[in-house]
mmCIF file of C-alpha atoms in Angstrom:
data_model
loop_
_atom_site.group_PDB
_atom_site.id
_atom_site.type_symbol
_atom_site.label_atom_id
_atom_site.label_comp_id
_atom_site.label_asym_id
_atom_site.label_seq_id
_atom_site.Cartn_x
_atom_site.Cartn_y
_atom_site.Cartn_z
ATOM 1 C CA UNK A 168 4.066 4.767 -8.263
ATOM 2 C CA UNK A 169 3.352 1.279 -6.798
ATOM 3 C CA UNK A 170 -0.124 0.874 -5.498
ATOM 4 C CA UNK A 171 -0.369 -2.710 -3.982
ATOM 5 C CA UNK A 172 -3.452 -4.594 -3.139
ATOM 6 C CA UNK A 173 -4.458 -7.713 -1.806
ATOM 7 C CA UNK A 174 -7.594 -9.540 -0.473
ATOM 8 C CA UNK A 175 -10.219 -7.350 1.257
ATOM 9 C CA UNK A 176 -8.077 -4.279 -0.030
ATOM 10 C CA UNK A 177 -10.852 -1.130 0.094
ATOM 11 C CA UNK A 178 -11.764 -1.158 -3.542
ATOM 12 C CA UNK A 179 -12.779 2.081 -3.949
ATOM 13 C CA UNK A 180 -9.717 3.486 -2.452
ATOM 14 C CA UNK A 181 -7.578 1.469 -4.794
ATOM 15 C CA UNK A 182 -9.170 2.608 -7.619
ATOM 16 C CA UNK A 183 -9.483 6.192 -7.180
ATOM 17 C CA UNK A 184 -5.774 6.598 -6.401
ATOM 18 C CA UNK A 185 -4.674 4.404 -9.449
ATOM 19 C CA UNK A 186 -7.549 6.321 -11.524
ATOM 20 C CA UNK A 187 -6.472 9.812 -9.878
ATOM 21 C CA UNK A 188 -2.458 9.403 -10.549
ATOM 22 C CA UNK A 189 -2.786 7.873 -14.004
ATOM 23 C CA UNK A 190 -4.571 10.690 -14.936
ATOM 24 C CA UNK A 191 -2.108 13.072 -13.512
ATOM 25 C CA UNK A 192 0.101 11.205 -15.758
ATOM 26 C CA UNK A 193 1.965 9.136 -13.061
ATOM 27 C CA UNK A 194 3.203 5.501 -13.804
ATOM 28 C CA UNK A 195 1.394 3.525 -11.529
ATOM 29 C CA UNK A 196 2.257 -0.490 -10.919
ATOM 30 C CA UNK A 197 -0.750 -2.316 -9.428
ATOM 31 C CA UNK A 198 1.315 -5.269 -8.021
ATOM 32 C CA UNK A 199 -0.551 -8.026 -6.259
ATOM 33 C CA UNK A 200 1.044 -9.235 -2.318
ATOM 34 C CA UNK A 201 -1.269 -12.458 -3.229
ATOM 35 C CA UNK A 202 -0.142 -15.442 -5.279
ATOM 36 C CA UNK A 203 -2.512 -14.621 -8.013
ATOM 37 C CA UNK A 204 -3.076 -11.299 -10.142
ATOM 38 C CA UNK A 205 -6.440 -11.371 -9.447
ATOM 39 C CA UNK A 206 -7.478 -10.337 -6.115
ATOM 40 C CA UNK A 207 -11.468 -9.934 -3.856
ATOM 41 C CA UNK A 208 -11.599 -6.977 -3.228
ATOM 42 C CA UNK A 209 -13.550 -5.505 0.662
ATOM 43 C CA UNK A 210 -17.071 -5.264 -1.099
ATOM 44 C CA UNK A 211 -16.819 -8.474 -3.680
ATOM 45 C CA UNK A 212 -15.328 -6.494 -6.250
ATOM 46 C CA UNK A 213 -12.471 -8.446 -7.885
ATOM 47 C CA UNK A 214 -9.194 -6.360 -9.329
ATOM 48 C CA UNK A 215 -6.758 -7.544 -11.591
ATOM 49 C CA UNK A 216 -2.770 -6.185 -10.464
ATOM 50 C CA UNK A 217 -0.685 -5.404 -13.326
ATOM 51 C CA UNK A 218 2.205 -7.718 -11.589
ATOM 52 C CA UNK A 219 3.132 -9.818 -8.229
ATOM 53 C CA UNK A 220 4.361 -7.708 -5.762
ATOM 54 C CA UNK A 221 7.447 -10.200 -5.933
ATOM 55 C CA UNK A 222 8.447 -8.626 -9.367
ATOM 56 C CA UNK A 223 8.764 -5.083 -8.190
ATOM 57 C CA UNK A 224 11.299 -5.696 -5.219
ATOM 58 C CA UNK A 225 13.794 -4.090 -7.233
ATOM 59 C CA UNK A 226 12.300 -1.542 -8.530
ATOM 60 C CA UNK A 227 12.847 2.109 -7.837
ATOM 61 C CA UNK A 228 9.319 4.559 -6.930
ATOM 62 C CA UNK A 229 8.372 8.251 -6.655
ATOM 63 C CA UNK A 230 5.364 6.868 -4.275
ATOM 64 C CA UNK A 231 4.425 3.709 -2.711
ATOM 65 C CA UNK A 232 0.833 4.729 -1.590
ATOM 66 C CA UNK A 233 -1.437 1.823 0.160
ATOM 67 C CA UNK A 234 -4.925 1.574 0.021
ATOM 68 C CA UNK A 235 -6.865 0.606 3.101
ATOM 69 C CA UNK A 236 -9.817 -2.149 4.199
ATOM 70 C CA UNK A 237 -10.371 -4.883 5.964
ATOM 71 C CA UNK A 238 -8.971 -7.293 6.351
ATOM 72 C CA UNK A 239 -6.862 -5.425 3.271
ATOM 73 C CA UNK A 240 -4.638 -3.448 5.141
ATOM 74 C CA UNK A 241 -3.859 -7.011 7.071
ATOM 75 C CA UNK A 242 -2.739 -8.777 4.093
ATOM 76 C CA UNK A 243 -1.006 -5.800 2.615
ATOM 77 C CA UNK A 244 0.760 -5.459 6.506
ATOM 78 C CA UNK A 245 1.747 -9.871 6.197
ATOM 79 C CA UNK A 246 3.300 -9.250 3.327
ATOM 80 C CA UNK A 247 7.225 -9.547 3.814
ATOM 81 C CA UNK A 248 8.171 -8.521 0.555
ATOM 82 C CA UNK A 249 5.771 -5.295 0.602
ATOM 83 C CA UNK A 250 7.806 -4.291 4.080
ATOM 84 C CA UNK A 251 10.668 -4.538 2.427
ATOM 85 C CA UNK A 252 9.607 -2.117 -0.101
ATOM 86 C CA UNK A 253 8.431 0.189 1.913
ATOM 87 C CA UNK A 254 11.514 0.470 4.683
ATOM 88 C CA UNK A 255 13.764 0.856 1.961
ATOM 89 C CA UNK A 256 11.472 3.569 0.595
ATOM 90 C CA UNK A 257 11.408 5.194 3.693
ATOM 91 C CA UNK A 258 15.179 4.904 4.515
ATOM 92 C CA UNK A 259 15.660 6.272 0.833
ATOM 93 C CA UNK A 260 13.587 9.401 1.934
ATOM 94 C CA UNK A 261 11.070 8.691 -0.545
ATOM 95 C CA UNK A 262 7.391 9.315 -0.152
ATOM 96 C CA UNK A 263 5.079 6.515 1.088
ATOM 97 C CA UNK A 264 1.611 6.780 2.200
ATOM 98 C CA UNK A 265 -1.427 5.043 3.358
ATOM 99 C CA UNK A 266 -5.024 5.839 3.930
ATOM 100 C CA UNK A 267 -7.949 4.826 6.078
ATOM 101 C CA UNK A 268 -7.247 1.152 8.312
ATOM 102 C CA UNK A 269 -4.019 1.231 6.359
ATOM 103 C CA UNK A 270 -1.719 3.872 8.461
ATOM 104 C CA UNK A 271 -2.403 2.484 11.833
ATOM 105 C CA UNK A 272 -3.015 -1.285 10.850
ATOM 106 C CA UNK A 273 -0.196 -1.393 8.289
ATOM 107 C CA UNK A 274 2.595 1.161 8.589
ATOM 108 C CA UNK A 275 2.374 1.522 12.397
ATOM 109 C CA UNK A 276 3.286 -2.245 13.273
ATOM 110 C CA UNK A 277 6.153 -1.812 10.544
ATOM 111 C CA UNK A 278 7.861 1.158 12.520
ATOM 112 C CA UNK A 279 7.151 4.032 9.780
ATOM 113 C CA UNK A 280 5.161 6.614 11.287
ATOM 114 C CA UNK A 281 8.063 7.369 14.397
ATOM 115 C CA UNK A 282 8.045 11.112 14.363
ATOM 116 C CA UNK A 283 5.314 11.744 11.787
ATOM 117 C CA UNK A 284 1.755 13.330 12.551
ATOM 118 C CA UNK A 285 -0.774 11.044 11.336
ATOM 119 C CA UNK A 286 -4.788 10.194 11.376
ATOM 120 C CA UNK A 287 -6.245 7.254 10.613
ATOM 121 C CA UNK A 288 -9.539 5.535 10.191
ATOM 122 C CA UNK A 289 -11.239 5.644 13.635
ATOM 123 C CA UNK A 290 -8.225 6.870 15.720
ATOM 124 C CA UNK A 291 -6.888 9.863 17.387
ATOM 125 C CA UNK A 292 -3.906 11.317 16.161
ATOM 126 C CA UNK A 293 -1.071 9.032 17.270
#
């Protein structure tokens, strides 16, 4: 699973999902879409990725899921290399996701919710 984050990424939401599918027993790659590892987190918190997001281009996932925030689910949606990832997820059929800000601020301007019921932070269904 590849769970990226960036500055102002929702800590809480981060954590719980990395926390949640480690425990399941899921491999889970923090990878950073910043230059450094260590990232600010929404509410000050600072989080360390396991790798750049750079290192992971060609790698192959179950899951990419993406945390919300803001302005976190704006850097994660500037981040060329993270788009890539994802479209080639989502032309692989294989399961993305996003939560809160993240779905309509993130994977909306990228083209990946044509077709797909979704809700989002603060938005009716689109």
């Amino acid at each position: 699973v590849l769970i990226p984050i960036g500055f102002g990424t929702e800590e809480m939401e981060a954590v719980i999902m990395i926390d949640v599918l480690r425990r399941a027993g899921a491999d889970v790659t923090v990878a950073s879409v910043d230059p450094q590892l260590e990232i600010k987190a929404s509410g000050g918190t600072k989080l360390v990725a396991d790798a750049s997001i750079s290192a992971c281009w060609n790698e192959t996932y179950d899951l990419v899921a993406l945390p919300g925030g803001m302005p976190g689910s704006v850097t994660l949606r500037d981040c060329e290399v993270l788009r890539k990832i994802t479209s080639k997820q989502a032309e692989e059929k294989r399961l993305y996701g996003a939560i809160s800000a993240a779905p309509a601020v993130t994977l909306l301007p990228w083209g990946l919710l044509r077709r797909k019921e979704v809700r989002s932070f603060d938005m009716e269904p689109f």
